[in-house]
Short mmCIF file of C-alpha atoms in Angstrom, two decimals:
data_model
loop_
_atom_site.label_atom_id
_atom_site.label_comp_id
_atom_site.label_asym_id
_atom_site.label_seq_id
_atom_site.Cartn_x
_atom_site.Cartn_y
_atom_site.Cartn_z
CA MET Q 1 100.70 66.54 132.47
CA ILE Q 2 104.00 68.72 131.88
CA ILE Q 3 103.02 69.82 128.87
CA LEU Q 4 99.18 71.03 129.92
CA ARG Q 5 100.75 72.70 132.93
CA LYS Q 6 102.84 74.88 130.85
CA LEU Q 7 100.02 75.54 128.70
CA SER Q 8 98.09 76.67 131.44
CA LEU Q 9 100.56 78.61 132.65
CA ALA Q 10 101.54 80.56 129.81
CA PRO Q 11 98.34 82.48 129.20
CA ARG Q 12 98.52 83.48 132.94
CA LEU Q 13 102.27 84.74 132.48
CA VAL Q 14 101.29 86.75 129.35
CA GLY Q 15 98.48 88.02 131.69
CA ALA Q 16 100.74 89.18 134.24
CA ARG Q 17 103.32 90.83 131.93
CA ILE Q 18 100.92 93.25 130.82
CA ARG Q 19 99.08 93.42 133.76
CA GLY Q 20 95.77 91.17 132.98
CA CYS Q 21 95.19 92.89 129.55
CA GLN Q 22 94.77 90.21 126.92
CA LYS Q 23 97.06 90.79 123.98
CA HIS Q 24 95.49 91.62 120.37
CA THR Q 25 95.43 89.16 118.21
CA LEU Q 26 94.80 89.07 114.08
CA PRO Q 27 91.52 88.13 113.21
CA ASP Q 28 91.03 85.96 110.61
CA LEU Q 29 90.15 86.57 107.10
CA PRO Q 30 86.39 85.78 106.26
CA TYR Q 31 87.66 84.28 102.96
CA ASP Q 32 90.36 82.84 101.30
CA TYR Q 33 93.30 85.59 100.30
CA SER Q 34 92.23 84.95 96.61
CA ALA Q 35 88.84 85.62 97.30
CA LEU Q 36 88.62 89.33 96.08
CA GLU Q 37 90.41 88.62 92.88
CA PRO Q 38 90.40 90.07 90.40
CA VAL Q 39 89.98 93.24 92.43
CA ILE Q 40 92.26 92.62 95.01
CA SER Q 41 95.11 90.24 94.22
CA ALA Q 42 95.81 87.38 96.79
CA GLU Q 43 99.16 88.36 97.00
CA ILE Q 44 98.44 91.78 98.20
CA MET Q 45 95.52 90.06 100.58
CA GLN Q 46 98.25 87.68 101.80
CA LEU Q 47 100.72 90.49 102.55
CA HIS Q 48 98.14 93.03 104.02
CA HIS Q 49 96.66 90.47 106.34
CA SER Q 50 99.68 88.44 107.77
CA LYS Q 51 101.97 91.11 107.35
CA HIS Q 52 100.94 94.71 107.57
CA HIS Q 53 97.95 94.22 110.40
CA GLN Q 54 99.77 91.53 111.71
CA THR Q 55 102.61 94.16 112.24
CA TYR Q 56 100.44 97.06 113.65
CA ILE Q 57 98.96 93.98 116.24
CA ASN Q 58 102.52 93.11 117.33
CA ASN Q 59 103.50 96.86 117.83
CA LEU Q 60 100.06 97.97 119.57
CA ASN Q 61 100.76 95.06 122.27
CA VAL Q 62 104.18 96.26 122.59
CA ALA Q 63 102.96 100.03 122.99
CA GLU Q 64 100.14 98.80 125.42
CA GLU Q 65 102.68 97.03 127.47
CA LYS Q 66 104.87 99.67 127.80
CA LEU Q 67 101.88 102.02 128.67
CA ALA Q 68 100.86 99.88 131.49
CA GLU Q 69 104.21 99.83 132.59
CA ALA Q 70 104.38 103.69 132.95
CA LYS Q 71 101.13 103.91 134.36
CA ALA Q 72 102.08 101.45 137.30
CA LYS Q 73 105.31 103.89 137.56
CA SER Q 74 103.05 107.28 137.60
CA ASP Q 75 105.39 107.92 134.49
CA ILE Q 76 102.91 110.73 132.70
CA SER Q 77 106.22 111.68 130.33
CA THR Q 78 106.17 108.51 129.14
CA VAL Q 79 102.60 107.63 128.81
CA ILE Q 80 101.93 110.91 126.67
CA ALA Q 81 105.22 109.83 124.40
CA LEU Q 82 103.43 106.51 124.00
CA ALA Q 83 100.35 108.15 122.37
CA PRO Q 84 101.94 108.52 118.63
CA ALA Q 85 102.45 104.72 118.79
CA LEU Q 86 99.17 103.72 120.44
CA LYS Q 87 97.25 105.95 117.52
CA PHE Q 88 99.14 104.54 114.73
CA ASN Q 89 99.23 100.93 115.49
CA GLY Q 90 96.19 100.77 117.50
CA GLY Q 91 94.19 102.62 114.27
CA GLY Q 92 96.07 100.22 112.18
CA HIS Q 93 94.18 97.25 114.02
CA ILE Q 94 91.02 98.88 114.22
CA ASN Q 95 90.94 100.18 110.62
CA HIS Q 96 92.37 96.85 109.02
CA SER Q 97 89.87 94.65 111.41
CA ILE Q 98 86.99 96.74 109.84
CA PHE Q 99 88.54 96.51 106.31
CA TRP Q 100 88.74 92.42 105.95
CA LYS Q 101 84.65 92.19 107.20
CA ASN Q 102 83.82 95.57 104.76
CA LEU Q 103 85.01 93.49 101.94
CA SER Q 104 83.78 90.35 100.25
CA PRO Q 105 83.25 88.35 97.20
CA ASP Q 106 79.48 88.54 97.45
CA GLY Q 107 78.66 91.66 99.71
CA GLY Q 108 75.31 92.42 97.98
CA GLU Q 109 74.00 95.71 97.53
CA PRO Q 110 72.72 98.56 99.96
CA GLN Q 111 69.21 98.16 100.70
CA GLY Q 112 66.46 99.16 103.10
CA GLU Q 113 67.30 102.37 105.41
CA LEU Q 114 70.80 102.41 104.34
CA LEU Q 115 69.90 102.97 100.99
CA THR Q 116 67.20 105.54 101.83
CA ALA Q 117 70.06 107.57 103.56
CA ILE Q 118 72.45 107.04 100.81
CA ASN Q 119 69.66 108.20 98.63
CA ARG Q 120 68.86 111.35 101.24
CA ASP Q 121 72.61 112.27 101.58
CA PHE Q 122 74.29 111.60 98.41
CA GLY Q 123 71.48 111.76 95.89
CA SER Q 124 72.01 108.29 94.91
CA LEU Q 125 74.34 105.46 95.43
CA ASP Q 126 76.33 106.46 92.28
CA GLY Q 127 76.65 109.94 93.96
CA LEU Q 128 78.17 108.03 97.15
CA LYS Q 129 80.52 106.20 94.92
CA SER Q 130 81.87 109.03 93.05
CA GLN Q 131 82.01 111.23 95.92
CA LEU Q 132 83.89 108.74 98.36
CA SER Q 133 86.06 107.63 95.32
CA ALA Q 134 87.16 111.24 94.85
CA ALA Q 135 87.49 112.24 98.20
CA THR Q 136 89.83 109.04 98.66
CA VAL Q 137 91.82 109.31 95.46
CA ALA Q 138 92.77 112.78 96.54
CA ILE Q 139 94.24 111.98 99.85
CA GLN Q 140 97.96 113.06 100.18
CA GLY Q 141 100.11 110.25 101.16
CA SER Q 142 98.95 107.64 103.30
CA GLY Q 143 95.43 107.17 104.58
CA TRP Q 144 91.59 106.39 104.55
CA GLY Q 145 88.80 107.20 102.77
CA TRP Q 146 85.39 106.40 104.98
CA LEU Q 147 81.85 106.19 104.74
CA GLY Q 148 80.90 107.09 108.08
CA TYR Q 149 77.55 107.82 110.30
CA ASN Q 150 77.28 111.27 112.42
CA LYS Q 151 74.85 110.03 115.30
CA GLN Q 152 74.41 113.52 116.31
CA LYS Q 153 73.03 114.94 113.09
CA LYS Q 154 71.44 111.17 111.96
CA ILE Q 155 73.33 111.22 108.33
CA LEU Q 156 75.87 109.94 106.55
CA GLN Q 157 79.20 111.47 105.94
CA ILE Q 158 81.85 111.53 103.96
CA ALA Q 159 85.51 111.45 105.61
CA THR Q 160 89.17 110.84 104.76
CA CYS Q 161 92.01 110.46 107.64
CA PRO Q 162 95.47 110.23 107.29
CA ASN Q 163 97.79 107.53 107.95
CA GLN Q 164 95.89 105.41 110.71
CA ASP Q 165 94.19 108.05 112.40
CA PRO Q 166 91.02 105.91 113.04
CA LEU Q 167 87.76 107.32 112.17
CA GLU Q 168 85.68 107.68 115.08
CA ALA Q 169 88.40 108.59 117.91
CA THR Q 170 89.54 111.54 115.16
CA THR Q 171 85.86 112.66 114.10
CA GLY Q 172 83.40 111.16 115.97
CA LEU Q 173 81.83 109.55 112.81
CA ILE Q 174 81.22 105.49 113.15
CA PRO Q 175 83.04 104.05 110.28
CA LEU Q 176 80.44 102.06 108.15
CA PHE Q 177 82.99 101.53 104.67
CA GLY Q 178 86.67 102.34 104.38
CA ILE Q 179 89.12 102.10 101.33
CA ASP Q 180 92.64 101.71 102.59
CA VAL Q 181 94.72 104.11 100.08
CA TRP Q 182 98.13 103.17 101.66
CA GLU Q 183 100.20 101.93 98.50
CA HIS Q 184 100.51 98.50 100.26
CA ALA Q 185 96.71 98.27 99.13
CA TYR Q 186 97.46 98.20 96.04
CA TYR Q 187 100.36 98.91 94.52
CA LEU Q 188 101.33 95.58 93.57
CA GLN Q 189 98.66 95.15 91.17
CA TYR Q 190 97.28 98.67 90.12
CA LYS Q 191 100.76 100.24 90.34
CA ASN Q 192 100.61 104.44 90.84
CA VAL Q 193 96.74 103.81 89.46
CA ARG Q 194 95.11 104.63 92.27
CA PRO Q 195 91.94 105.61 90.73
CA ASP Q 196 91.54 102.43 89.20
CA TYR Q 197 91.96 100.55 92.64
CA VAL Q 198 89.47 103.22 94.10
CA ASN Q 199 86.55 102.51 91.42
CA ALA Q 200 87.06 98.88 91.41
CA ILE Q 201 86.86 98.08 94.90
CA TRP Q 202 83.01 99.17 95.11
CA LYS Q 203 82.77 95.84 93.58
CA VAL Q 204 83.72 93.78 96.59
CA ALA Q 205 81.96 96.23 98.88
CA ASN Q 206 80.17 93.91 101.59
CA TRP Q 207 77.18 95.91 101.94
CA LYS Q 208 75.49 93.28 104.33
CA ASP Q 209 78.58 94.42 106.64
CA ILE Q 210 77.78 97.86 105.92
CA ILE Q 211 74.04 97.72 106.67
CA THR Q 212 74.83 95.79 110.07
CA ARG Q 213 77.13 98.46 110.97
CA PHE Q 214 74.71 101.39 110.06
CA ASN Q 215 71.97 99.68 111.77
CA ALA Q 216 74.09 98.89 114.80
CA ALA Q 217 74.48 103.14 115.01
CA GLN Q 218 71.10 104.10 115.00
CA PRO K 1 92.96 119.68 93.19
CA SER K 2 93.62 116.20 92.55
CA SER K 3 97.11 115.06 93.94
CA ALA K 4 96.62 111.42 92.68
CA ALA K 5 98.39 109.82 90.22
CA SER K 6 96.80 109.99 87.05
CA PRO K 7 98.36 108.77 84.15
CA ALA K 8 96.16 110.45 81.70
CA ALA K 9 97.32 113.64 82.37
CA SER K 10 100.17 114.78 80.66
CA PRO K 11 102.21 118.16 80.60
CA ALA K 12 101.29 120.15 77.69
CA ALA K 13 103.18 119.39 74.49
CA SER K 14 106.56 121.58 74.65
CA PRO K 15 106.80 124.16 72.18
CA ALA K 16 110.44 124.03 71.93
CA ALA K 17 110.39 120.19 70.33
CA SER K 18 111.83 120.37 67.23
CA PRO K 19 109.71 120.45 64.24
CA ALA K 20 109.62 116.81 62.57
CA ALA K 21 112.80 116.31 60.82
CA SER K 22 110.72 114.61 58.12
CA LEU K 23 109.06 117.67 57.09
CA SER K 24 110.70 118.75 53.80
CA HIS K 25 108.68 121.37 52.28
CA ASP K 26 109.64 124.74 53.19
CA HIS K 27 106.24 126.11 53.60
CA SER K 28 105.08 123.49 56.03
CA THR K 29 108.17 123.87 58.04
CA GLN K 30 107.66 127.95 57.92
CA ALA K 31 104.03 126.91 58.90
CA PHE K 32 104.48 124.86 61.60
CA ALA K 33 107.34 126.82 62.90
CA ARG K 34 105.07 129.85 63.10
CA SER K 35 102.31 127.76 65.06
CA ALA K 36 105.03 126.50 67.15
CA TYR K 37 106.04 129.89 67.72
CA PHE K 38 102.71 131.09 68.62
CA HIS K 39 101.77 128.13 70.68
CA SER K 40 104.82 128.81 72.87
CA ARG K 41 103.57 132.60 73.02
CA LEU K 42 100.00 130.98 74.01
CA VAL K 43 101.17 128.89 76.66
CA GLY K 44 103.65 131.66 78.38
CA ALA K 45 100.61 133.83 78.16
CA ARG K 46 98.21 131.20 79.67
CA ILE K 47 100.67 130.56 82.63
CA ARG K 48 101.43 134.62 82.98
CA GLY K 49 105.05 134.09 81.66
CA CYS K 50 106.11 131.12 84.08
CA GLN K 51 107.95 128.29 82.75
CA LYS K 52 106.31 124.92 83.25
CA HIS K 53 108.21 122.42 85.04
CA THR K 54 109.21 119.61 83.23
CA LEU K 55 110.65 115.82 84.34
CA PRO K 56 114.66 115.90 84.80
CA ASP K 57 116.39 113.32 83.01
CA LEU K 58 117.64 110.49 85.04
CA PRO K 59 121.60 110.65 85.18
CA TYR K 60 121.79 106.89 84.84
CA ASP K 61 119.52 103.96 83.42
CA TYR K 62 116.61 102.72 84.99
CA SER K 63 118.43 99.33 85.83
CA ALA K 64 121.66 101.35 86.92
CA LEU K 65 120.79 100.85 90.93
CA GLU K 66 120.06 97.32 90.49
CA PRO K 67 120.27 95.21 93.00
CA VAL K 68 119.19 97.74 95.36
CA ILE K 69 116.47 99.31 93.35
CA SER K 70 115.18 97.57 90.76
CA ALA K 71 114.78 99.08 87.35
CA GLU K 72 111.02 98.34 87.60
CA ILE K 73 110.43 100.68 90.35
CA MET K 74 113.04 103.30 88.96
CA GLN K 75 110.86 103.48 85.66
CA LEU K 76 107.63 104.01 87.62
CA HIS K 77 108.97 106.12 90.35
CA HIS K 78 110.70 108.26 87.79
CA SER K 79 108.30 108.21 84.88
CA LYS K 80 105.08 108.32 86.32
CA HIS K 81 105.13 109.09 90.09
CA HIS K 82 107.44 112.41 89.60
CA GLN K 83 105.87 113.07 86.35
CA THR K 84 102.66 113.43 88.07
CA TYR K 85 103.81 116.09 90.80
CA ILE K 86 105.24 117.93 87.87
CA ASN K 87 101.80 117.85 85.95
CA ASN K 88 100.00 118.80 88.89
CA LEU K 89 102.30 121.23 89.81
CA ASN K 90 102.40 122.98 86.72
CA VAL K 91 98.09 122.92 87.02
CA ALA K 92 98.51 124.24 90.52
CA GLU K 93 100.85 127.13 89.52
CA GLU K 94 98.63 128.04 86.97
CA LYS K 95 95.56 128.28 88.90
CA LEU K 96 97.98 130.54 91.47
CA ALA K 97 98.56 132.49 88.59
CA GLU K 98 95.02 133.08 87.91
CA ALA K 99 93.90 133.54 91.15
CA LYS K 100 96.57 136.19 92.04
CA ALA K 101 95.52 137.94 88.74
CA LYS K 102 92.02 138.17 90.12
CA SER K 103 93.11 138.98 93.46
CA ASP K 104 91.29 135.92 94.82
CA ILE K 105 92.98 135.52 98.08
CA SER K 106 90.79 132.70 99.01
CA THR K 107 91.76 130.36 95.85
CA VAL K 108 95.30 131.50 96.86
CA ILE K 109 95.11 130.13 100.34
CA ALA K 110 93.11 127.25 99.04
CA LEU K 111 96.00 126.20 96.44
CA ALA K 112 98.75 125.90 99.14
CA PRO K 113 98.14 122.17 99.98
CA ALA K 114 98.45 121.39 96.25
CA LEU K 115 101.34 123.73 96.00
CA LYS K 116 103.33 122.02 98.72
CA PHE K 117 102.58 118.32 97.95
CA ASN K 118 103.38 118.76 94.24
CA GLY K 119 105.78 121.23 94.65
CA GLY K 120 107.64 119.41 97.71
CA GLY K 121 107.11 116.08 95.38
CA HIS K 122 109.46 117.57 92.64
CA ILE K 123 111.79 119.17 94.81
CA ASN K 124 112.24 115.76 96.60
CA HIS K 125 112.58 113.75 93.73
CA SER K 126 114.70 116.39 91.85
CA ILE K 127 117.33 115.80 94.78
CA PHE K 128 116.83 111.87 94.87
CA TRP K 129 117.82 111.26 91.55
CA LYS K 130 121.07 112.96 91.82
CA ASN K 131 121.19 111.80 95.62
CA LEU K 132 121.46 108.08 94.13
CA SER K 133 124.17 106.73 91.70
CA PRO K 134 125.81 103.47 90.97
CA ASP K 135 129.25 104.49 91.60
CA GLY K 136 128.68 107.68 94.25
CA GLY K 137 131.94 106.93 95.95
CA GLU K 138 132.54 107.53 99.75
CA PRO K 139 132.16 110.43 102.24
CA GLN K 140 135.70 112.64 102.38
CA GLY K 141 137.18 115.83 103.52
CA GLU K 142 135.32 118.16 105.16
CA LEU K 143 131.91 116.38 105.22
CA LEU K 144 133.19 113.49 106.33
CA THR K 145 134.72 115.32 109.34
CA ALA K 146 131.57 116.99 110.00
CA ILE K 147 130.28 113.39 110.03
CA ASN K 148 132.41 112.14 112.65
CA ARG K 149 132.18 115.18 114.80
CA ASP K 150 128.17 115.14 114.44
CA PHE K 151 127.47 111.67 114.37
CA GLY K 152 130.67 109.90 115.84
CA SER K 153 131.41 107.80 112.59
CA LEU K 154 129.61 107.36 109.46
CA ASP K 155 128.32 103.93 110.73
CA GLY K 156 126.54 106.40 113.46
CA LEU K 157 125.37 108.52 110.56
CA LYS K 158 123.81 105.54 108.84
CA SER K 159 122.66 103.75 112.17
CA GLN K 160 120.34 106.98 113.39
CA LEU K 161 119.28 108.22 109.91
CA SER K 162 118.38 104.60 109.19
CA ALA K 163 116.31 104.36 112.42
CA ALA K 164 114.55 107.43 112.18
CA THR K 165 113.49 106.90 108.44
CA VAL K 166 112.46 103.48 108.95
CA ALA K 167 110.19 104.80 111.97
CA ILE K 168 108.27 107.28 109.97
CA GLN K 169 104.61 106.80 110.33
CA GLY K 170 102.92 106.83 106.70
CA SER K 171 104.68 108.28 103.73
CA GLY K 172 107.68 110.61 103.79
CA TRP K 173 111.14 111.14 103.52
CA GLY K 174 114.32 110.83 106.20
CA TRP K 175 116.76 113.36 105.81
CA LEU K 176 120.60 113.90 106.41
CA GLY K 177 120.50 117.97 106.48
CA TYR K 178 122.66 120.84 107.23
CA ASN K 179 122.06 123.64 109.80
CA LYS K 180 123.13 126.67 108.56
CA GLN K 181 122.68 128.80 111.41
CA LYS K 182 124.58 126.30 113.46
CA LYS K 183 126.71 124.59 111.05
CA ILE K 184 125.97 121.59 112.17
CA LEU K 185 124.77 118.29 110.27
CA GLN K 186 121.13 117.62 111.52
CA ILE K 187 118.99 114.44 110.76
CA ALA K 188 115.19 115.20 110.13
CA THR K 189 112.14 113.52 108.73
CA CYS K 190 109.13 115.08 106.88
CA PRO K 191 105.59 113.50 106.37
CA ASN K 192 104.58 112.83 103.01
CA GLN K 193 106.37 115.09 100.47
CA ASP K 194 106.78 118.39 102.56
CA PRO K 195 110.11 119.65 101.20
CA LEU K 196 113.09 119.76 104.03
CA GLU K 197 114.24 123.43 103.51
CA ALA K 198 110.65 125.00 103.30
CA THR K 199 109.55 122.87 106.49
CA THR K 200 112.46 122.95 108.55
CA GLY K 201 115.08 125.49 107.11
CA LEU K 202 117.88 122.73 107.06
CA ILE K 203 119.58 122.45 103.63
CA PRO K 204 119.12 119.00 102.18
CA LEU K 205 121.86 116.81 101.50
CA PHE K 206 120.88 113.05 101.23
CA GLY K 207 117.24 112.04 101.58
CA ILE K 208 115.54 108.62 101.46
CA ASP K 209 112.04 108.08 100.05
CA VAL K 210 109.81 105.66 102.12
CA TRP K 211 106.84 106.13 100.13
CA GLU K 212 106.01 102.60 99.59
CA HIS K 213 106.13 103.22 96.05
CA ALA K 214 109.84 103.67 96.29
CA TYR K 215 110.39 100.29 97.56
CA TYR K 216 107.34 97.84 97.76
CA LEU K 217 107.45 96.10 94.38
CA GLN K 218 111.07 94.61 95.71
CA TYR K 219 110.96 94.89 99.28
CA LYS K 220 107.31 94.53 100.00
CA ASN K 221 106.63 95.30 103.89
CA VAL K 222 110.14 95.16 104.69
CA ARG K 223 111.19 98.92 104.72
CA PRO K 224 114.36 98.25 107.12
CA ASP K 225 116.10 95.84 104.14
CA TYR K 226 115.51 99.06 101.71
CA VAL K 227 116.55 101.60 104.09
CA ASN K 228 119.84 99.45 104.95
CA ALA K 229 120.29 98.97 101.55
CA ILE K 230 120.12 102.22 100.07
CA TRP K 231 123.41 103.47 101.32
CA LYS K 232 125.26 101.05 98.94
CA VAL K 233 123.80 103.49 96.38
CA ALA K 234 124.13 106.76 97.89
CA ASN K 235 125.86 109.02 95.83
CA TRP K 236 128.59 111.03 98.12
CA LYS K 237 129.69 113.24 95.44
CA ASP K 238 126.47 114.60 94.98
CA ILE K 239 126.01 114.93 98.88
CA ILE K 240 129.39 116.58 98.98
CA THR K 241 128.77 118.95 96.51
CA ARG K 242 125.36 120.10 98.50
CA PHE K 243 127.48 120.35 101.72
CA ASN K 244 130.24 122.70 99.90
CA ALA K 245 127.05 124.70 98.35
CA ALA K 246 125.61 124.94 101.60
CA GLN K 247 128.75 126.45 103.66
#
């Protein structure tokens, strides 16, 4: 009874501590750490998911807690000062949550309206792969390459974002497929040869998920 | 212009490379020397008389900084990453010379990011290899006086520079720099390969590379452990030299 009472109190204390907001938690990976081998090693997947993504979540929760406190005190200066931490850690959480779903050991192939759009906007699937790969490889420093959907123009577009800047908040594009080229995403396996990683990641692209996002964006 | 690592890209063969010592026939040697001479003139002409940048030698073996920085990291960092910045800088400068010759200002402007990224990468890493040493001594003399004045103590400097460097979002460098106008030491951070002096005016004294390639193979995601450890291989002799040169 005592344990149950403590358990029932804990989430309420947590809720109270951050003004009723739920803390973010690490989403489960939809597959084992080794499922994407040999394209992405189990060692990378484990570090990337359980350390890097977890850290963004921890730091996002801290930043949101500070944001709630600052808002409660009408401390606008602190609210503004928290923006980089919110963008970096919030973006990191958003981006990686998409990434785990964007990848799969058996993600199928593009089809239907998405394939039609790919052929229309990039000439062919190979055209998309080559353009997105080139743009992603060329990112200076850390960042992400994206296939996005422009809802206003109703077209697919390629974009790159630095660091953890989230695609939609930064560009308005709806994220469909992202390629993480922070060195932690590939270095243990590919070392400095980013192009090999980017070219290989297409083998584990989860077209079922990409199609789902494309349909949801219509 | 691609700024990504490309192991296939290699710098043009140095025309200064000595003809193979195994050539014994005089006329073969002369023919080789003649073609090497023309080759160097062609290279010079191709980049309008500018010398191509080359990879500076490491002042120590790849394993010399162990256990702080592994030999594997040092080898990749020096022979792959730094080399790639140099290769891409040479390409960008060649394109710049061509664009200038044609008065193509649009291309000159378009080349700026590649020049900053690869030029900055070359500048930063050239400083970095000298900033590190297996036996770099300790700060002393006027530099130590300045450290105590501007940071309270050497520990104060270490703790502030480490904190600022660990906090860099994404790739970048933490720097101890010298402000020549105010005659004080200052800490600064720069994103990506933005070079300290061109970006802030500060004279670079000691830089800490926190691109993940600088530490990941050994420290994984634990950047703070790497940054805390790198002080053990800080080359204070080199830092003092830079400080003195900046006065």
